[in-house]
Amino acid sequence: MESQFVCEFRPTVKMIASRIRKYNPARWIILLVVGIAFAAYVLPAAIWCRFNGIWALYGLMGILYPIYGIFMPEITAWFSIRRFLKDTNGEGVNRVAFGDQIEITQGKTRLTWEYSEINQVLHLRHSYDLMKNKRMGVTLDPNGFTKGTFDEFKQFLREKRPDLNIPE
């Protein structure tokens, strides 16, 4: 199968964090709200006790918990990339080839999709996702096309699937 377009890229923390914010908003928002509530509850008591004994630990947790809530998507993305690099022996390159079918290669994993399986195209801050269902999709880096350009690819996808809404 000769591919007309090839997208090869290394996932970045910003790319994965933006996916986490899009697909799992409740998890990090709840974590942030609980962290702020915990800080509001614990910090006044820790200050009143002048951070003596266990209140120093509670005070530190009251400060760090909301900070973790803010940066949870980035932290999770960083660990995800570390795990991905370990699984791919440091290579860490995603390759998506578009021809008669869509061929996705991530490390040792290789998948083949039909164009008819794509239900939605989403534009995230640093990438585009071709979604098969609510949770499964393939990420594309608009700057990662090694064969063809992203604008040519969007036109190609519009010809293959005229029913899809492809955001600019």
GROMACS .gro file of C-alpha atoms in nm:
model
  168
    1MET     CA    1   0.000   0.000   0.000
    2GLU     CA    2   0.156   0.326  -0.114
    3SER     CA    3   0.085   0.611   0.126
    4GLN     CA    4  -0.002   0.956  -0.002
    5PHE     CA    5   0.057   1.131   0.330
    6VAL     CA    6   0.282   1.045   0.624
    7CYS     CA    7   0.282   1.219   0.962
    8GLU     CA    8   0.574   1.136   1.193
    9PHE     CA    9   0.616   1.315   1.524
   10ARG     CA   10   0.725   1.280   1.884
   11PRO     CA   11   0.445   1.349   2.132
   12THR     CA   12   0.511   1.651   2.352
   13VAL     CA   13   0.397   1.735   2.703
   14LYS     CA   14   0.187   2.025   2.570
   15MET     CA   15   0.020   1.798   2.315
   16ILE     CA   16  -0.076   1.529   2.567
   17ALA     CA   17  -0.175   1.780   2.837
   18SER     CA   18  -0.415   1.946   2.595
   19ARG     CA   19  -0.570   1.603   2.523
   20ILE     CA   20  -0.611   1.540   2.897
   21ARG     CA   21  -0.781   1.877   2.940
   22LYS     CA   22  -1.015   1.803   2.648
   23TYR     CA   23  -1.108   1.439   2.719
   24ASN     CA   24  -1.088   1.426   3.101
   25PRO     CA   25  -1.197   1.770   3.221
   26ALA     CA   26  -1.380   1.645   3.529
   27ARG     CA   27  -1.076   1.469   3.674
   28TRP     CA   28  -0.842   1.766   3.685
   29ILE     CA   29  -1.112   2.024   3.765
   30ILE     CA   30  -1.237   1.819   4.063
   31LEU     CA   31  -0.878   1.772   4.179
   32LEU     CA   32  -0.821   2.146   4.162
   33VAL     CA   33  -1.145   2.231   4.349
   34VAL     CA   34  -1.076   1.973   4.621
   35GLY     CA   35  -0.721   2.108   4.652
   36ILE     CA   36  -0.842   2.464   4.697
   37ALA     CA   37  -1.103   2.353   4.951
   38PHE     CA   38  -0.841   2.152   5.141
   39ALA     CA   39  -0.606   2.452   5.143
   40ALA     CA   40  -0.884   2.684   5.264
   41TYR     CA   41  -0.964   2.442   5.545
   42VAL     CA   42  -0.611   2.352   5.658
   43LEU     CA   43  -0.400   2.665   5.605
   44PRO     CA   44  -0.575   2.891   5.861
   45ALA     CA   45  -0.532   2.625   6.130
   46ALA     CA   46  -0.170   2.565   6.028
   47ILE     CA   47  -0.097   2.938   6.045
   48TRP     CA   48  -0.275   2.969   6.381
   49CYS     CA   49  -0.060   2.683   6.517
   50ARG     CA   50   0.246   2.851   6.359
   51PHE     CA   51   0.326   2.540   6.159
   52ASN     CA   52   0.427   2.346   6.471
   53GLY     CA   53   0.450   1.968   6.454
   54ILE     CA   54   0.208   1.796   6.222
   55TRP     CA   55   0.055   2.128   6.117
   56ALA     CA   56   0.372   2.205   5.921
   57LEU     CA   57   0.304   1.893   5.711
   58TYR     CA   58  -0.064   1.986   5.674
   59GLY     CA   59   0.035   2.339   5.572
   60LEU     CA   60   0.275   2.206   5.309
   61MET     CA   61   0.006   1.973   5.175
   62GLY     CA   62  -0.240   2.264   5.173
   63ILE     CA   63  -0.002   2.456   4.948
   64LEU     CA   64   0.106   2.170   4.721
   65TYR     CA   65  -0.234   2.006   4.662
   66PRO     CA   66  -0.386   2.300   4.464
   67ILE     CA   67  -0.060   2.344   4.274
   68TYR     CA   68  -0.078   1.978   4.174
   69GLY     CA   69  -0.440   2.031   4.066
   70ILE     CA   70  -0.333   2.313   3.834
   71PHE     CA   71  -0.044   2.121   3.677
   72MET     CA   72  -0.192   1.768   3.688
   73PRO     CA   73  -0.237   1.744   3.306
   74GLU     CA   74   0.127   1.838   3.247
   75ILE     CA   75   0.254   1.603   3.517
   76THR     CA   76   0.046   1.316   3.381
   77ALA     CA   77   0.165   1.395   3.027
   78TRP     CA   78   0.528   1.395   3.137
   79PHE     CA   79   0.491   1.050   3.297
   80SER     CA   80   0.305   0.926   2.989
   81ILE     CA   81   0.590   1.034   2.760
   82ARG     CA   82   0.848   0.872   2.988
   83ARG     CA   83   0.652   0.545   2.977
   84PHE     CA   84   0.613   0.572   2.598
   85LEU     CA   85   0.987   0.631   2.551
   86LYS     CA   86   1.062   0.331   2.772
   87ASP     CA   87   0.820   0.112   2.573
   88THR     CA   88   0.974   0.221   2.241
   89ASN     CA   89   1.337   0.189   2.358
   90GLY     CA   90   1.392   0.565   2.340
   91GLU     CA   91   1.266   0.607   1.984
   92GLY     CA   92   0.927   0.753   2.078
   93VAL     CA   93   0.802   0.834   1.729
   94ASN     CA   94   0.441   0.804   1.619
   95ARG     CA   95   0.387   0.738   1.249
   96VAL     CA   96   0.054   0.771   1.073
   97ALA     CA   97   0.041   0.686   0.701
   98PHE     CA   98  -0.259   0.765   0.484
   99GLY     CA   99  -0.319   0.569   0.166
  100ASP     CA  100  -0.600   0.325   0.086
  101GLN     CA  101  -0.624   0.280   0.464
  102ILE     CA  102  -0.486   0.459   0.768
  103GLU     CA  103  -0.183   0.281   0.911
  104ILE     CA  104  -0.088   0.383   1.265
  105THR     CA  105   0.246   0.281   1.415
  106GLN     CA  106   0.331   0.362   1.775
  107GLY     CA  107   0.644   0.183   1.889
  108LYS     CA  108   0.580  -0.188   1.840
  109THR     CA  109   0.204  -0.142   1.798
  110ARG     CA  110   0.061  -0.126   1.448
  111LEU     CA  111  -0.306  -0.059   1.371
  112THR     CA  112  -0.502  -0.023   1.050
  113TRP     CA  113  -0.816   0.188   1.025
  114GLU     CA  114  -1.061   0.248   0.746
  115TYR     CA  115  -1.159   0.605   0.667
  116SER     CA  116  -1.521   0.512   0.739
  117GLU     CA  117  -1.425   0.452   1.105
  118ILE     CA  118  -1.345   0.820   1.164
  119ASN     CA  119  -1.643   0.984   1.333
  120GLN     CA  120  -1.499   1.325   1.417
  121VAL     CA  121  -1.198   1.549   1.361
  122LEU     CA  122  -1.105   1.768   1.658
  123HIS     CA  123  -0.863   2.057   1.671
  124LEU     CA  124  -0.673   2.082   1.998
  125ARG     CA  125  -0.426   2.354   2.087
  126HIS     CA  126  -0.115   2.169   1.959
  127SER     CA  127  -0.259   1.886   1.748
  128TYR     CA  128  -0.552   1.740   1.560
  129ASP     CA  129  -0.731   1.419   1.658
  130LEU     CA  130  -0.907   1.182   1.423
  131MET     CA  131  -1.163   1.024   1.654
  132LYS     CA  132  -1.299   0.672   1.613
  133ASN     CA  133  -1.525   0.703   1.918
  134LYS     CA  134  -1.538   0.919   2.233
  135ARG     CA  135  -1.218   0.774   2.382
  136MET     CA  136  -1.018   0.635   2.091
  137GLY     CA  137  -0.847   0.852   1.836
  138VAL     CA  138  -0.522   0.911   1.659
  139THR     CA  139  -0.328   1.231   1.711
  140LEU     CA  140  -0.170   1.423   1.426
  141ASP     CA  141   0.088   1.699   1.452
  142PRO     CA  142   0.017   1.954   1.175
  143ASN     CA  143   0.392   2.025   1.155
  144GLY     CA  144   0.488   1.656   1.145
  145PHE     CA  145   0.395   1.571   0.787
  146THR     CA  146   0.698   1.424   0.613
  147LYS     CA  147   0.510   1.333   0.296
  148GLY     CA  148   0.264   1.596   0.179
  149THR     CA  149   0.147   1.896   0.378
  150PHE     CA  150  -0.124   1.931   0.638
  151ASP     CA  151  -0.336   2.153   0.412
  152GLU     CA  152  -0.315   1.897   0.131
  153PHE     CA  153  -0.406   1.626   0.382
  154LYS     CA  154  -0.718   1.814   0.495
  155GLN     CA  155  -0.828   1.840   0.132
  156PHE     CA  156  -0.758   1.468   0.084
  157LEU     CA  157  -0.965   1.384   0.394
  158ARG     CA  158  -1.250   1.605   0.273
  159GLU     CA  159  -1.253   1.407  -0.054
  160LYS     CA  160  -1.250   1.074   0.132
  161ARG     CA  161  -1.509   1.181   0.390
  162PRO     CA  162  -1.715   1.480   0.271
  163ASP     CA  163  -1.954   1.433   0.566
  164LEU     CA  164  -1.684   1.515   0.825
  165ASN     CA  165  -1.645   1.863   0.965
  166ILE     CA  166  -1.271   1.940   0.958
  167PRO     CA  167  -1.186   2.244   1.172
  168GLU     CA  168  -0.932   2.496   1.052
   0.00000   0.00000   0.00000
